[in-house]
Amino acid sequence: MMEIKKVGLITSGGDAPGMNACLRFLIKGLIDRGITVYGIKRGYKGLVEKNYSILTKRDAGGIIQKGGTILGTARFPEFKNKEILEIAVRNLEELNIDLLFVIGGEGSMKGAYALHERGVKIIAIPASIDNDIYGTDESIGTDTALNAIVRSIDVIKDTASAHDRAFIIEVMGHTSGFLALYSSIAVGAEAVFIPEYDTDVDEVVRRLNQRFDEGRTNSIIVVAEGKASGYDIKQLMQEKGVKYELRVTVLGHLQRGGAPTFRDRKLSFDFATYAMELMGKGIHGVMVAKQKGNITHINLKDVITNKKHLEKRILKIVETLKWED
Ligand code: F6P
């Protein structure tokens, strides 16, 4: 087995709270193993543009509680281009990087797999608020984002009640309804619209009007951005004769920053330490994962060729959200 002397760390795609915690555990752990650690700046873009430097333990100090990523990140669709990918491979060879740790979301896993196919040794770590990466039940950042959504909707409920209004809250998630579905459970929403399910708008309006007639002072409808915009749902409900006065709140990037929760810091610790164990065993071409409570790993090829689905048991909730009382 080849001895690992130099590694690269990269955060890519949308940032996720906990990326810094993960970097902290990796930087300290790797330096303790006598390994030289390169920090690649601004994702795959920095790899192509030779934007990197050696990290020290000082770089890992004071970052565990910070959202974002000290390495920076970027959307870099150009990485799909074969010539651009070749530049990245050459730069890694020139630096004599033995192994690359990629921390990122679904798109970053595709980039990681492309590098792996070109012979680069990769260990990937799932980090995305969307929690849409196949093969892992949890991704770094999702729990913090969910907490941010729940806190925001709790706040909105106060003003909604004061004005007898219904609020439509649009949340992130890319093409996944995970954030919308799980937050709707935690706030006791009256309805949720997600890409994975066809919510019956007529039924929602009928039930909201029933609530209005009963004098219920607020109603909450959560919409996943991947399904529709909050404003589209508002228009649709107005056309269908909803009695509540409606307001729309798009939570946007307020969902993606802030101090990571305990759960996300612990997940970062579990993923980082397990990734270093894999490195020690000479395993690469994989993504670390959490499955049924256990930390494990899965081939990158499986990650990028499969689509993650929402848990059926939870999906059923869409039909039963809070109507009976
Ligand atoms: O992937 C994370 C995410 O926040 C998605 O939920 C959202 O669709 C997207 O990133 C927004 O990306 P950007 O910050 O590049 O606009």
XYZ file of N, CA and C in Angstrom, residues 168 193 201-202 205 221 223 228-242 244-248:
81
model
N -47.127 31.378 3.182
C -46.505 30.373 2.326
C -45.011 30.579 2.467
N -45.862 21.404 -0.159
C -45.756 21.124 -1.594
C -44.320 20.723 -1.903
N -54.352 20.775 -4.535
C -54.529 22.193 -4.150
C -55.972 22.475 -3.738
N -56.928 21.863 -4.446
C -58.340 22.100 -4.096
C -58.615 21.673 -2.664
N -57.065 24.131 -0.191
C -57.863 25.365 -0.075
C -59.139 25.084 0.729
N -48.065 27.025 5.121
C -47.884 26.140 3.963
C -46.404 26.211 3.568
N -43.408 25.272 0.951
C -43.218 24.926 -0.460
C -41.729 24.692 -0.734
N -42.272 24.535 -6.817
C -42.849 25.768 -7.378
C -42.314 26.940 -6.575
N -42.535 28.145 -7.064
C -42.166 29.293 -6.236
C -43.330 29.559 -5.292
N -43.021 30.123 -4.148
C -44.061 30.452 -3.172
C -45.112 31.364 -3.787
N -44.670 32.265 -4.679
C -45.606 33.208 -5.305
C -46.564 32.497 -6.259
N -46.071 31.461 -6.931
C -46.959 30.687 -7.820
C -48.045 29.987 -7.006
N -47.631 29.431 -5.873
C -48.613 28.731 -5.022
C -49.630 29.732 -4.476
N -49.152 30.928 -4.145
C -50.069 31.972 -3.654
C -51.136 32.271 -4.708
N -50.680 32.483 -5.945
C -51.609 32.817 -7.030
C -52.623 31.698 -7.248
N -52.107 30.481 -7.224
C -52.973 29.317 -7.427
C -54.049 29.251 -6.339
N -53.638 29.460 -5.096
C -54.600 29.362 -3.993
C -55.619 30.498 -4.044
N -55.178 31.657 -4.510
C -56.125 32.780 -4.638
C -57.136 32.497 -5.734
N -56.639 31.946 -6.827
C -57.548 31.588 -7.928
C -58.589 30.567 -7.474
N -58.179 29.725 -6.517
C -59.090 28.667 -6.040
C -59.979 29.174 -4.904
N -59.873 30.465 -4.583
C -60.787 31.079 -3.617
C -60.418 30.905 -2.149
N -59.139 30.931 -1.814
C -58.756 30.807 -0.406
C -59.217 32.047 0.363
N -58.197 33.071 3.507
C -57.132 33.768 4.247
C -56.473 34.830 3.372
N -56.013 35.897 4.019
C -55.083 36.807 3.353
C -53.741 36.077 3.326
N -53.086 36.077 2.185
C -51.845 35.296 2.055
C -50.608 36.191 2.017
N -49.542 35.694 2.585
C -48.230 36.332 2.461
C -47.216 35.245 2.102
N -46.183 35.649 1.392
C -45.135 34.697 0.988
C -43.812 35.115 1.623
